[in-house]
PDB file of C-alpha atoms in Angstrom:
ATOM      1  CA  UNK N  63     211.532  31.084-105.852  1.00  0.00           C
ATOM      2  CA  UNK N  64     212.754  33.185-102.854  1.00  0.00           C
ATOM      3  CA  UNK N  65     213.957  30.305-100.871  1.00  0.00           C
ATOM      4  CA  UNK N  66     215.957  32.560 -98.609  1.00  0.00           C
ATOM      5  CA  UNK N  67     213.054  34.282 -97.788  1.00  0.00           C
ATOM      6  CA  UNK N  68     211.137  30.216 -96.639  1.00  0.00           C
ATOM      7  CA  UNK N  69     213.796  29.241 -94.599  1.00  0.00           C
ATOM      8  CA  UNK N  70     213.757  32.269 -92.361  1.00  0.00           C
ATOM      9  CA  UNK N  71     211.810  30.773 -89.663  1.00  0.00           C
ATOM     10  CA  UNK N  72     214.001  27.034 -89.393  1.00  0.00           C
ATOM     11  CA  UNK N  73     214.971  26.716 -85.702  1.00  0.00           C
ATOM     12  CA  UNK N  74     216.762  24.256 -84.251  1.00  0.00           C
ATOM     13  CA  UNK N  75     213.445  23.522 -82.001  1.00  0.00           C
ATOM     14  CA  UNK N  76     211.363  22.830 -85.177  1.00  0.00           C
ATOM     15  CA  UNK N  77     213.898  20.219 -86.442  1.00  0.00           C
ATOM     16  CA  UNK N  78     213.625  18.609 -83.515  1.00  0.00           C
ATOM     17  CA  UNK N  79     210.069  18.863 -83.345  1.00  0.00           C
ATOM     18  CA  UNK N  80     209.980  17.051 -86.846  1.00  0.00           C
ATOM     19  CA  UNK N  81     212.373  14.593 -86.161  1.00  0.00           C
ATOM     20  CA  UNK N  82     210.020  13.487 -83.288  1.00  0.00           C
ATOM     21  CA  UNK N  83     206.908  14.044 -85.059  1.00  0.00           C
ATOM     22  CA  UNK N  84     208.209  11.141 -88.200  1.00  0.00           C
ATOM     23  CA  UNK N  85     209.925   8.721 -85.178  1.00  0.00           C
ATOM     24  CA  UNK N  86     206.766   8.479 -83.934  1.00  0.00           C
ATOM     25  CA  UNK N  87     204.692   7.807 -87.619  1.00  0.00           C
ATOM     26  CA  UNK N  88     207.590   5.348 -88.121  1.00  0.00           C
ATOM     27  CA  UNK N  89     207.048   3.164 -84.974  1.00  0.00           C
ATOM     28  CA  UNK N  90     206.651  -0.147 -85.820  1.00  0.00           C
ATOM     29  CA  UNK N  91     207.250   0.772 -90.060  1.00  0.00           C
ATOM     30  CA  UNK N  92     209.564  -0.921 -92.058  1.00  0.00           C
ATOM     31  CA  UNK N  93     211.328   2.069 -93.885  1.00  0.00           C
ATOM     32  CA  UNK N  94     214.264   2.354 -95.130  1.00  0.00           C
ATOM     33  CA  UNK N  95     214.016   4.608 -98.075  1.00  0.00           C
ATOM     34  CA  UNK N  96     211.790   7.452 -98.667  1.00  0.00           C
ATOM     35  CA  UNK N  97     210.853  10.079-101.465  1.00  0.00           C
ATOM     36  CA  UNK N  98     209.258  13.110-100.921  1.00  0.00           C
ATOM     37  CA  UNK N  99     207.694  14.988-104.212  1.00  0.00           C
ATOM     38  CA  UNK N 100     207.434  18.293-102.650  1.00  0.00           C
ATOM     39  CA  UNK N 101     210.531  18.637-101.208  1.00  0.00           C
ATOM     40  CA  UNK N 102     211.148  22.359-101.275  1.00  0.00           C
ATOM     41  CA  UNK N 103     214.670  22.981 -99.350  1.00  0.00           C
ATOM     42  CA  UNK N 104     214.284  20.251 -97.210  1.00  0.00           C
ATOM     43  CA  UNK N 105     213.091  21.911 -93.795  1.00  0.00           C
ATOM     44  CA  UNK N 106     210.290  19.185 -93.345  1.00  0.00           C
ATOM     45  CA  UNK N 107     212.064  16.053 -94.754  1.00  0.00           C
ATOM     46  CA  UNK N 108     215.774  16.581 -93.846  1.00  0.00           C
ATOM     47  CA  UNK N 109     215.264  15.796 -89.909  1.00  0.00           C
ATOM     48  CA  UNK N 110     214.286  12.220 -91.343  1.00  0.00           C
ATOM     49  CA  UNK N 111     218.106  11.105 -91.908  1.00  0.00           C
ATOM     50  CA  UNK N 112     218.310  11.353 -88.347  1.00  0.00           C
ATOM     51  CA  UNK N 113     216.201   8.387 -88.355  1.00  0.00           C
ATOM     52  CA  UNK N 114     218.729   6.472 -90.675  1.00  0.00           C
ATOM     53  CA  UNK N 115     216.259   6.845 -93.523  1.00  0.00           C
ATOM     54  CA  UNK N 116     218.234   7.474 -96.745  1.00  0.00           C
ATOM     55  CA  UNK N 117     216.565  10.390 -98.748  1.00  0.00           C
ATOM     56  CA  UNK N 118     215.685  11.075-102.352  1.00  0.00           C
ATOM     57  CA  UNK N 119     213.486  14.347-103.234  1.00  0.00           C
ATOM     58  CA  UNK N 120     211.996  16.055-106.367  1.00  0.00           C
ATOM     59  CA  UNK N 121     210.125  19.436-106.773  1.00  0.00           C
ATOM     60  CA  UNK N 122     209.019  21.811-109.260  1.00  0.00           C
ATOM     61  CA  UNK N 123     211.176  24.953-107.929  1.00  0.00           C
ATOM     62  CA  UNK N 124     215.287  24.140-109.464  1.00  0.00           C
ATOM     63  CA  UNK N 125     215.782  26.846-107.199  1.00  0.00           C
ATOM     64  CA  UNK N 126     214.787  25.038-104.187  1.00  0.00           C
ATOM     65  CA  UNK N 127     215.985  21.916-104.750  1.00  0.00           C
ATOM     66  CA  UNK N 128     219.954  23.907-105.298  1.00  0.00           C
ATOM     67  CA  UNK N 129     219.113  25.120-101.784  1.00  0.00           C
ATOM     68  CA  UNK N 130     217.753  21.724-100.326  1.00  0.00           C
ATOM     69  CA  UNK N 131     221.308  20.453-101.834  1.00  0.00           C
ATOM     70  CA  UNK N 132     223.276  23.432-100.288  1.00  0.00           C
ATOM     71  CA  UNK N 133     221.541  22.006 -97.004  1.00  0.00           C
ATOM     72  CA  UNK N 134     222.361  18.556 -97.202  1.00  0.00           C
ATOM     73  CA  UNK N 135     225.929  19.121 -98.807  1.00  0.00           C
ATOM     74  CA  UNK N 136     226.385  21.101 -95.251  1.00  0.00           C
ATOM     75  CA  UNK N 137     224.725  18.640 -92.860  1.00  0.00           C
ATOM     76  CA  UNK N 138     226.765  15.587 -94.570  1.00  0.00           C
ATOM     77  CA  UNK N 139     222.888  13.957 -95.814  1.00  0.00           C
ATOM     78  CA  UNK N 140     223.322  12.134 -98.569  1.00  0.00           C
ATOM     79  CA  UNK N 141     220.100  12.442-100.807  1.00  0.00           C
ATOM     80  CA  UNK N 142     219.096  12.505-104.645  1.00  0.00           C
ATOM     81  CA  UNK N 143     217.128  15.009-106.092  1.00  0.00           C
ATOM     82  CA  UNK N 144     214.921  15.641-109.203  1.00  0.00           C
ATOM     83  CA  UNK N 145     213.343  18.375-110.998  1.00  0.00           C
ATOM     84  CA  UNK N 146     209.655  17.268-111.231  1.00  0.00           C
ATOM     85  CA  UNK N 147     206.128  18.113-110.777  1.00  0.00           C
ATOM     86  CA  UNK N 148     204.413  15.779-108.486  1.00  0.00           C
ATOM     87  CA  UNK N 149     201.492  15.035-111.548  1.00  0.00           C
ATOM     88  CA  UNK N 150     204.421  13.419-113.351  1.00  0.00           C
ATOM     89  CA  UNK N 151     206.984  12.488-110.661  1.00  0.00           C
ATOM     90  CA  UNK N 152     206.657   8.501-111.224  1.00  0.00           C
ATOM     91  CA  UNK N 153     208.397   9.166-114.965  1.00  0.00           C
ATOM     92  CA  UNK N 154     211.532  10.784-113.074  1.00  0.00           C
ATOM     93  CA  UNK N 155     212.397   7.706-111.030  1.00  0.00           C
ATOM     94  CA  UNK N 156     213.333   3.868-111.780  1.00  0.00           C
ATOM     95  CA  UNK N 157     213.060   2.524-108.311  1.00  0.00           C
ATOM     96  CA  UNK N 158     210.495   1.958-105.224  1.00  0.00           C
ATOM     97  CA  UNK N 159     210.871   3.253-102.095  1.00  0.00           C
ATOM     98  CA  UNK N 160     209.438   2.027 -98.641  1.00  0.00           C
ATOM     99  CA  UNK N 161     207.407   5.582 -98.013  1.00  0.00           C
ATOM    100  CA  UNK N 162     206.465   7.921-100.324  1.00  0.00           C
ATOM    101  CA  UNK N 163     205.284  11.389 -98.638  1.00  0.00           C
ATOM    102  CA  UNK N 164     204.378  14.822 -99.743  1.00  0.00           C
ATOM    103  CA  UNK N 165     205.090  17.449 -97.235  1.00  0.00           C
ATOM    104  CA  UNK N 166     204.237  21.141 -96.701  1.00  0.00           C
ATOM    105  CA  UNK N 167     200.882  21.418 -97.642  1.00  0.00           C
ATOM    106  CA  UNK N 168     202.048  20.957-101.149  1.00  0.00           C
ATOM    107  CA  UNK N 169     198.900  19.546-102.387  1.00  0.00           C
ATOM    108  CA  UNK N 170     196.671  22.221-102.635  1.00  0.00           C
ATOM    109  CA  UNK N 171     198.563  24.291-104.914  1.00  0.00           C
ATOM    110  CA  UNK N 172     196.740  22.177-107.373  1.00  0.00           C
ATOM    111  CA  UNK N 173     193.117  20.963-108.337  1.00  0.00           C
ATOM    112  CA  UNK N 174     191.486  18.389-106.593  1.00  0.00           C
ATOM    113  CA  UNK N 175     191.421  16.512-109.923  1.00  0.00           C
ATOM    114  CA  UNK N 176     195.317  16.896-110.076  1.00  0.00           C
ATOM    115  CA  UNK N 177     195.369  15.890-106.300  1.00  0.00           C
ATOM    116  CA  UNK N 178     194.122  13.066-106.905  1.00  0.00           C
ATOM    117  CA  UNK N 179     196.006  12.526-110.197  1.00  0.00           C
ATOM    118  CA  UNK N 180     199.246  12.532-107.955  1.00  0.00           C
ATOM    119  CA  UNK N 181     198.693  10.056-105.317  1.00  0.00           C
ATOM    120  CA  UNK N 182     198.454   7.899-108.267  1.00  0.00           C
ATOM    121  CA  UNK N 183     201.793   9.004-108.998  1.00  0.00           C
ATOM    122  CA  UNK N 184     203.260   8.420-105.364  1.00  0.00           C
ATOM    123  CA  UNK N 185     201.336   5.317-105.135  1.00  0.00           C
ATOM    124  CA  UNK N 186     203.327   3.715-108.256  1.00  0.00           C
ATOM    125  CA  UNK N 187     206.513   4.866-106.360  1.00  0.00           C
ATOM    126  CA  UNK N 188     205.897   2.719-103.439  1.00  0.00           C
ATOM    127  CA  UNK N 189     207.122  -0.919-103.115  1.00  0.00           C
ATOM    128  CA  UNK N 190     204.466  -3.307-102.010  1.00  0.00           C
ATOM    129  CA  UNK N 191     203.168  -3.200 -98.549  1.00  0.00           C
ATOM    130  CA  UNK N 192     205.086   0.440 -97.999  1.00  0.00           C
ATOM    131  CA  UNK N 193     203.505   3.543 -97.332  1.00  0.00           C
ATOM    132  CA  UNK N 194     201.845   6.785 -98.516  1.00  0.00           C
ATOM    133  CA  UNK N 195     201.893  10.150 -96.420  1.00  0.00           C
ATOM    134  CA  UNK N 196     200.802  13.329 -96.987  1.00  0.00           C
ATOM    135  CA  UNK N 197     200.934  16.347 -94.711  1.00  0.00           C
ATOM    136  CA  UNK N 198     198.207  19.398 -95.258  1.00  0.00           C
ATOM    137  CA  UNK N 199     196.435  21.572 -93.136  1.00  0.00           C
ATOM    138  CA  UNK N 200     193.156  20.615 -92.112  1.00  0.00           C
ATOM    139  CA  UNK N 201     191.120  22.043 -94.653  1.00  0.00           C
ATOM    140  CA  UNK N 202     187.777  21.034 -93.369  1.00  0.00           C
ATOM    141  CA  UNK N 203     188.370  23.309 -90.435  1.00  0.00           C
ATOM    142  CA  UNK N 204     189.448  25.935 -92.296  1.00  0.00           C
ATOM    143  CA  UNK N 205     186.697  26.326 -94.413  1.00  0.00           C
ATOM    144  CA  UNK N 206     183.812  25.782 -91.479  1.00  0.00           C
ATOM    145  CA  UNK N 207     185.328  28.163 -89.538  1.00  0.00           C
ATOM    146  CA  UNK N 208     186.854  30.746 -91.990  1.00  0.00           C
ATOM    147  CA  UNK N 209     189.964  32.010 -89.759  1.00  0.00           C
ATOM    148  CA  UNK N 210     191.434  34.798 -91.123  1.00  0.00           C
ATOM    149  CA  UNK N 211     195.116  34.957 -89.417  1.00  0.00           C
ATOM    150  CA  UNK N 212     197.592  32.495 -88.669  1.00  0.00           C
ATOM    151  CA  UNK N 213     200.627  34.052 -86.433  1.00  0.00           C
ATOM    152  CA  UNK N 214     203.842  32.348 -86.022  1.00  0.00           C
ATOM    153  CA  UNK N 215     206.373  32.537 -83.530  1.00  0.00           C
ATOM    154  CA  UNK N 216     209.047  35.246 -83.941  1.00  0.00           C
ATOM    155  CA  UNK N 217     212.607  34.001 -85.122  1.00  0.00           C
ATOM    156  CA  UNK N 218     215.782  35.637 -85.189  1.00  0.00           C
ATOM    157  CA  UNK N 219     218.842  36.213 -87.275  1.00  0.00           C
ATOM    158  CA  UNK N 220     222.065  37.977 -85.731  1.00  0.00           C
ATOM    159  CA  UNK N 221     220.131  41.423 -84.119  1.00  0.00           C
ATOM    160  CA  UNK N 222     217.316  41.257 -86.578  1.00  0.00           C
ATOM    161  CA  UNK N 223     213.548  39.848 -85.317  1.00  0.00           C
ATOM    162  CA  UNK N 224     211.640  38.081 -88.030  1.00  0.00           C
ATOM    163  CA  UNK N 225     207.559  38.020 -87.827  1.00  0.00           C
ATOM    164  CA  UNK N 226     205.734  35.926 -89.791  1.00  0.00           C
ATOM    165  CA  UNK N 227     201.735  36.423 -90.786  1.00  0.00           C
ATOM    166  CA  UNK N 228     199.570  34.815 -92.805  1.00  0.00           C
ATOM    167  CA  UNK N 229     195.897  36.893 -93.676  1.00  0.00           C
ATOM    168  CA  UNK N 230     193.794  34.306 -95.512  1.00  0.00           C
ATOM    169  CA  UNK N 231     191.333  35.204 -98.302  1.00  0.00           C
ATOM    170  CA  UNK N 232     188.320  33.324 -99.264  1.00  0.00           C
ATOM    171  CA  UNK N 233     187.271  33.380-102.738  1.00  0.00           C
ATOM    172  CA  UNK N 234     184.266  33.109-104.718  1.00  0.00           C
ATOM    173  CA  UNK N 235     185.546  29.982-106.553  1.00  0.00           C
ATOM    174  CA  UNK N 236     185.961  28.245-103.763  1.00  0.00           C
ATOM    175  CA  UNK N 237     189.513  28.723-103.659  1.00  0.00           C
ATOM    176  CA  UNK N 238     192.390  30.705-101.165  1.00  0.00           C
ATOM    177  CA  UNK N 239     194.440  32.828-100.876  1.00  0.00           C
ATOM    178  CA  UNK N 240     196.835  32.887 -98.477  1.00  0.00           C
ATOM    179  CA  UNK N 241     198.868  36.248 -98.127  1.00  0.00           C
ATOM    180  CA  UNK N 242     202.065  35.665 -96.270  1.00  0.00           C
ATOM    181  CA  UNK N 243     203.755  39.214 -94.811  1.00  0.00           C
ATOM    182  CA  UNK N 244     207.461  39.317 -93.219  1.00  0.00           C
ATOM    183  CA  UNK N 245     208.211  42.010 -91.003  1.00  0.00           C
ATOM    184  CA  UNK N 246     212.193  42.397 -90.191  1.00  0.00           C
ATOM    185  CA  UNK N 247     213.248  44.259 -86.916  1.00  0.00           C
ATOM    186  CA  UNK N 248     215.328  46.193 -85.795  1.00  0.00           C
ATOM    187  CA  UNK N 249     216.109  47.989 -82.580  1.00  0.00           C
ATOM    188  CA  UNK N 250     212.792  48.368 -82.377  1.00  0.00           C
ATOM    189  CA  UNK N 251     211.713  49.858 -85.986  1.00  0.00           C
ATOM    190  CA  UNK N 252     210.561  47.559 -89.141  1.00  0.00           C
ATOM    191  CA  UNK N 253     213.709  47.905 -91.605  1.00  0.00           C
ATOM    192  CA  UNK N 254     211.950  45.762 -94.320  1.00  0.00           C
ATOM    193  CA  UNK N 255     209.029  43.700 -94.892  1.00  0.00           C
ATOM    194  CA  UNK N 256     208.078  41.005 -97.686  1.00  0.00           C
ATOM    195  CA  UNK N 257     204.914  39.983 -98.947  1.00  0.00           C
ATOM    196  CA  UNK N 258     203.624  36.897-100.964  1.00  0.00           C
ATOM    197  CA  UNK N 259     200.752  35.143-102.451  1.00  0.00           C
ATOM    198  CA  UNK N 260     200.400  31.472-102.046  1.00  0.00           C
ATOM    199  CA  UNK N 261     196.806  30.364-103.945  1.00  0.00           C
ATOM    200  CA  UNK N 262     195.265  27.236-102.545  1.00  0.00           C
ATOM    201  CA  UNK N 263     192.345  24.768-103.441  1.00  0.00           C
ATOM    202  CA  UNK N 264     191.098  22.971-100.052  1.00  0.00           C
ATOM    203  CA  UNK N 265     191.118  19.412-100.134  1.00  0.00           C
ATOM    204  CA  UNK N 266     188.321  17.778 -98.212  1.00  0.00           C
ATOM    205  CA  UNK N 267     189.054  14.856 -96.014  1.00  0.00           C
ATOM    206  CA  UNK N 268     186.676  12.593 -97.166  1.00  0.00           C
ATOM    207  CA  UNK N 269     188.031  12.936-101.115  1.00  0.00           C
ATOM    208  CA  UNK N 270     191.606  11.509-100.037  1.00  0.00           C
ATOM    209  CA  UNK N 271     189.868   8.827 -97.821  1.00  0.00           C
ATOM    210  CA  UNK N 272     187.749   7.704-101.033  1.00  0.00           C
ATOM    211  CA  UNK N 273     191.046   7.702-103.330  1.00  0.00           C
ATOM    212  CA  UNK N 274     193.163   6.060-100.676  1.00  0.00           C
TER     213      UNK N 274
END
């Protein structure tokens, strides 16, 4: 719910690093429309109207989608948005769309049984012969090599340096947590810092092949 706390590290370089990223997925792809069911604020979807792909979204998070809005509104991107889980999101629209993607990771806030639950969803979203996408980490990595850190590039806001790390816990259930700590500086002394919980449940490779 703190979305101004999850947009702190957009850059102008990571836009265009999406943009390029979905150009090059798109090559040779009929798409015209696409939905994305974990839309957040927007910062790995919204580069796509570059593209002349018009945009709808839904997430859980009101709060996010107000922001995504906010975004859009700002940029002149016209879009639609829903409130929706992604279990449930075929119920909030009427109409097909050429892709439908879930970005961010998104899918392993939930159990593999409710993973798989939602591509059904998407999958009923997409018109025949379009396209399903999802972007995660690579979670069979992750768990055969147990990394404990992830460290992001600093960003910056007026005078004020903003670190990003991510310490990763491994629990007994076979589940994660991934502890996310914001450092803010300032001439050289840490004026605040944040710090949040984001619980995962892998996804192995092989269960979204079998599904697909």
């Amino acid at each position: 719910e703190r979305s101004e706390i999850y947009d702190l590290t957009e850059q102008a370089s990571k836009n265009l690093w999406i943009r390029e990223h979905y150009e090059t997925v798109f090559t040779g792809k009929d798409i015209h429309t696409l939905l994305d069911v974990s839309i957040g604020t927007g910062g790995m979807t919204l580069p796509i109207a570059d593209l002349g792909i018009e945009l709808f979204g839904s997430d859980l998070s009101q709060n996010m989608l107000d922001k995504c809005q906010k975004k859009c509104d700002q940029q002149n991107i016209p879009i639609t948005l829903r409130c929706s889980d992604f279990r449930s999101v075929s119920t909030k629209f009427s109409q097909q769309f050429d892709c439908v993607i879930s970005s961010g990771n998104s899918l392993g806030y939930v159990s593999n049984e409710d993973v798989l639950l939602t591509l059904e969803q998407m999958d009923r979203l997409v018109k025949k012969g379009g396209y399903l996408y999802c972007d995660l980490r690579n979670w069979d990595m992750i768990l055969s090599k147990k990394p404990r850190y992830y460290l992001y590039n600093p960003s910056f806001v007026d005078d004020t340096r903003i670190n990003l790390m991510q310490f990763w816990d491994y629990l007994p259930d076979g589940s994660m947590d991934f502890n996310l700590l914001y450092t803010f500086e300032k001439e050289n002394h840490i004026h605040q810092h944040e710090h949040f919980v984001e619980h995962y449940i892998p996804i192995r490779q092989q269960l979204l092949l079998d599904k697909l």
